[in-house]
């Protein structure tokens, strides 16, 4: 059996080294020393100015919308994980979907302006599969119409544009540290901003809005994360470089072995390197996708139609919109198994099966 993904686990001694410290201190959560250390170490690793370690990526999105006091309409992408949209609705705003670019699969800045109304307050875009959005053009539009920008960078750990971390773009960026992501703390999230006042506000929001023991200055939530999660984050951080290297080797092999497949892979941002957090292929037709998927299923190789269906067409709590490109792409995109423990032999095997389906 080959799963679509498998969590990375550090050697157990390295995790228990941190856990022993927790037992000694008996400080289990509420911004403990490991959580603070994790924040500092990730800041160094990513070379970013500020960040907060929070419960998960979804809460990070909620906190971002809250901290920017967004109301009305938020322009967003239909091609993402459900949390990108649900967080907007949960925060009493209306998601307005703008179609994606066929090559990058990210929101298409050329189509944003015509979706702006006098109620629009922000753009919430996803760096899909870690591939940077067209941040320059999004920023231009945001400046012109005085809109806030939030980036859902759940997939984008370690991604840079030139030398600058992807998380330094927009008013706020978030990342997910969920088990299924490239780098994880079991459950967890990160929230980034370059603005120190906004950072302060976010850190108050993270802790119920307490300004001191007996008073509140913000409408807050429990956005904290625990020492045990921080321990896993710290133990895993040491391995990020080798995780990135291994994924690159596997992804390169997929690309080589599948060169004759009637499919394409998303076009990566020209000034950025792929972190290979997923290996998506966009097949010629949905029919071919279904044939390949069922053949792989038969061989206990599990793939995922990520992201299918388009968020704009199916969520029961939104005004439905059919957008041509995301409708089409979401039917034809398939993510192949990609994780640290996957072997090159397994990649060869998967590719042989895929090509056999096509050539039959
Ligand atoms: C995983 C994911 C999230 C949510 O992150 P959690 O940490 O699981 O809450 C949000 N957006 C995207 C694009 C994701 O893939």
Coordinates of C-alpha atoms in Angstrom, one line a residue, residues 74-279:
X74 CA -13.5 39.5 0.5
X75 CA -12.1 38.5 -2.9
X76 CA -10.8 34.9 -2.9
X77 CA -9.9 31.9 -4.9
X78 CA -12.2 28.9 -5.6
X79 CA -9.2 26.6 -6.0
X80 CA -8.0 26.0 -2.4
X81 CA -8.8 24.0 0.7
X82 CA -12.2 24.7 2.3
X83 CA -10.7 26.6 5.3
X84 CA -9.8 29.5 3.0
X85 CA -13.5 30.1 2.3
X86 CA -15.1 28.9 5.5
X87 CA -12.9 31.3 7.6
X88 CA -14.4 34.2 5.5
X89 CA -17.9 33.1 6.1
X90 CA -17.3 32.3 9.8
X91 CA -16.0 35.9 10.2
X92 CA -19.3 37.2 8.7
X93 CA -17.8 38.3 5.5
X94 CA -18.9 37.3 2.0
X95 CA -16.5 35.4 -0.2
X96 CA -16.4 36.7 -3.8
X97 CA -14.6 34.2 -6.0
X98 CA -12.3 35.2 -8.8
X99 CA -11.1 32.6 -11.3
X100 CA -7.6 31.2 -11.4
X101 CA -4.8 31.4 -13.9
X102 CA -4.6 28.2 -16.0
X103 CA -0.8 27.9 -15.6
X104 CA -0.1 28.8 -12.0
X105 CA -3.5 27.7 -10.6
X106 CA -3.4 30.8 -8.4
X107 CA -6.0 33.6 -8.4
X108 CA -5.7 35.6 -11.6
X109 CA -4.9 39.2 -10.8
X110 CA -6.3 40.3 -14.2
X111 CA -9.7 39.2 -13.1
X112 CA -9.7 40.8 -9.7
X113 CA -10.5 44.4 -10.6
X114 CA -13.9 43.6 -12.2
X115 CA -14.9 41.8 -9.0
X116 CA -14.2 44.8 -6.7
X117 CA -17.3 46.7 -5.4
X118 CA -17.7 49.4 -2.8
X119 CA -18.1 46.6 -0.2
X120 CA -14.8 44.9 -1.0
X121 CA -12.3 45.2 1.9
X122 CA -9.7 42.6 1.2
X123 CA -8.1 39.9 -1.0
X124 CA -7.5 36.5 0.5
X125 CA -5.4 34.4 -1.9
X126 CA -3.8 31.0 -1.6
X127 CA -0.3 30.1 -2.7
X128 CA -1.6 26.9 -4.2
X129 CA 0.8 23.9 -3.7
X130 CA 3.2 26.5 -2.3
X131 CA 3.5 28.2 -5.6
X132 CA 3.7 32.0 -5.0
X133 CA 0.8 34.1 -6.2
X134 CA 1.5 37.0 -8.5
X135 CA 2.2 39.1 -5.4
X136 CA 3.3 42.2 -7.3
X137 CA 0.1 42.7 -9.3
X138 CA -2.0 41.8 -6.3
X139 CA -0.3 44.4 -4.3
X140 CA -0.8 47.0 -7.0
X141 CA -4.5 46.4 -7.1
X142 CA -4.7 46.4 -3.3
X143 CA -2.9 49.7 -3.1
X144 CA -5.1 51.2 -5.9
X145 CA -8.4 50.2 -4.1
X146 CA -7.1 50.4 -0.6
X147 CA -7.7 46.7 0.2
X148 CA -6.0 44.5 2.7
X149 CA -4.2 41.4 1.5
X150 CA -4.1 38.0 3.4
X151 CA -2.1 35.1 1.9
X152 CA -3.0 31.5 2.8
X153 CA 0.4 30.0 2.7
X154 CA -0.6 26.7 4.3
X155 CA 1.5 24.8 1.7
X156 CA 4.3 27.3 1.4
X157 CA 6.7 26.5 4.2
X158 CA 10.3 27.4 3.1
X159 CA 9.2 29.1 -0.2
X160 CA 10.9 32.3 -1.1
X161 CA 10.7 34.9 -3.9
X162 CA 14.3 35.6 -4.7
X163 CA 15.7 35.8 -1.2
X164 CA 12.6 37.0 0.5
X165 CA 10.3 34.6 2.4
X166 CA 6.9 34.2 0.8
X167 CA 5.4 35.0 4.3
X168 CA 6.7 38.6 4.1
X169 CA 4.1 39.5 1.5
X170 CA 0.6 40.9 2.2
X171 CA -0.6 42.5 5.4
X172 CA -0.8 39.0 7.0
X173 CA 0.3 35.6 5.8
X174 CA -0.5 32.3 7.4
X175 CA 1.0 28.8 7.3
X176 CA -0.3 25.4 8.5
X177 CA 1.8 23.1 10.6
X178 CA -0.7 20.2 10.3
X179 CA 0.7 16.7 10.1
X180 CA 0.0 16.4 6.4
X181 CA 2.0 19.4 5.5
X182 CA 5.7 19.5 4.6
X183 CA 6.8 20.6 8.0
X184 CA 4.5 20.0 11.0
X185 CA 4.0 20.2 14.7
X186 CA 1.1 17.6 14.7
X187 CA -1.4 20.4 14.7
X188 CA -0.3 24.0 14.5
X189 CA -0.2 27.2 12.5
X190 CA 1.9 30.3 12.0
X191 CA 0.8 33.8 11.4
X192 CA 3.1 36.5 10.0
X193 CA 3.0 40.2 9.7
X194 CA 5.7 42.9 9.3
X195 CA 3.6 45.5 11.2
X196 CA 4.5 45.5 14.9
X197 CA 1.1 47.0 15.9
X198 CA -0.7 44.3 14.0
X199 CA 1.5 41.7 15.6
X200 CA 0.6 43.1 19.1
X201 CA -3.1 42.9 18.2
X202 CA -2.8 39.4 16.9
X203 CA -0.9 38.3 20.1
X204 CA -3.7 39.7 22.2
X205 CA -6.3 38.0 20.0
X206 CA -4.5 34.7 20.4
X207 CA -4.9 34.9 24.2
X208 CA -8.6 35.6 24.6
X209 CA -8.0 39.3 24.1
X210 CA -6.6 39.6 27.7
X211 CA -4.5 42.8 28.0
X212 CA -3.6 41.9 31.6
X213 CA -5.0 39.5 34.2
X214 CA -8.3 41.3 34.7
X215 CA -8.9 43.3 31.5
X216 CA -9.5 42.8 27.8
X217 CA -8.6 45.0 24.9
X218 CA -9.7 42.9 22.0
X219 CA -12.3 40.3 21.0
X220 CA -10.1 37.3 21.3
X221 CA -10.1 33.5 20.9
X222 CA -8.0 30.6 22.3
X223 CA -5.4 30.6 19.5
X224 CA -2.5 29.2 21.6
X225 CA -0.7 26.0 21.0
X226 CA 0.8 23.6 23.6
X227 CA 4.4 22.7 24.6
X228 CA 3.9 19.2 23.3
X229 CA 3.1 20.5 19.8
X230 CA 6.0 22.9 20.1
X231 CA 8.2 19.9 21.0
X232 CA 7.3 18.1 17.8
X233 CA 7.9 21.3 15.8
X234 CA 11.3 21.7 17.3
X235 CA 12.2 18.1 16.8
X236 CA 11.1 18.3 13.1
X237 CA 12.7 21.6 12.3
X238 CA 16.1 20.0 12.2
X239 CA 14.9 17.8 9.3
X240 CA 13.3 20.4 7.1
X241 CA 16.4 20.7 4.8
X242 CA 16.6 16.9 4.3
X243 CA 12.8 16.7 3.8
X244 CA 13.0 19.4 1.1
X245 CA 15.9 17.6 -0.6
X246 CA 14.2 14.2 -0.6
X247 CA 11.0 15.7 -2.0
X248 CA 12.9 17.4 -4.8
X249 CA 14.5 14.1 -5.8
X250 CA 11.2 12.3 -5.9
X251 CA 9.4 15.1 -7.8
X252 CA 12.2 15.3 -10.3
X253 CA 11.8 11.6 -10.9
X254 CA 8.0 11.9 -11.4
X255 CA 8.6 14.7 -14.0
X256 CA 11.1 12.6 -15.8
X257 CA 9.2 9.4 -15.8
X258 CA 5.9 11.0 -16.8
X259 CA 7.2 13.1 -19.7
X260 CA 5.1 11.3 -22.2
X261 CA 1.9 11.5 -20.1
X262 CA -0.9 13.7 -21.6
X263 CA -0.7 16.1 -18.7
X264 CA 1.0 19.2 -17.4
X265 CA 2.2 20.4 -14.1
X266 CA 1.6 23.9 -12.7
X267 CA 4.0 26.6 -13.9
X268 CA 6.1 27.7 -10.9
X269 CA 6.7 31.4 -10.1
X270 CA 9.8 32.4 -12.1
X271 CA 11.7 33.8 -9.1
X272 CA 11.0 31.0 -6.7
X273 CA 11.9 27.4 -6.1
X274 CA 9.4 24.6 -5.7
X275 CA 9.2 23.2 -2.2
X276 CA 7.5 20.0 -3.7
X277 CA 4.9 19.9 -1.0
X278 CA 2.6 18.2 -3.5
X279 CA 3.0 16.5 -6.9

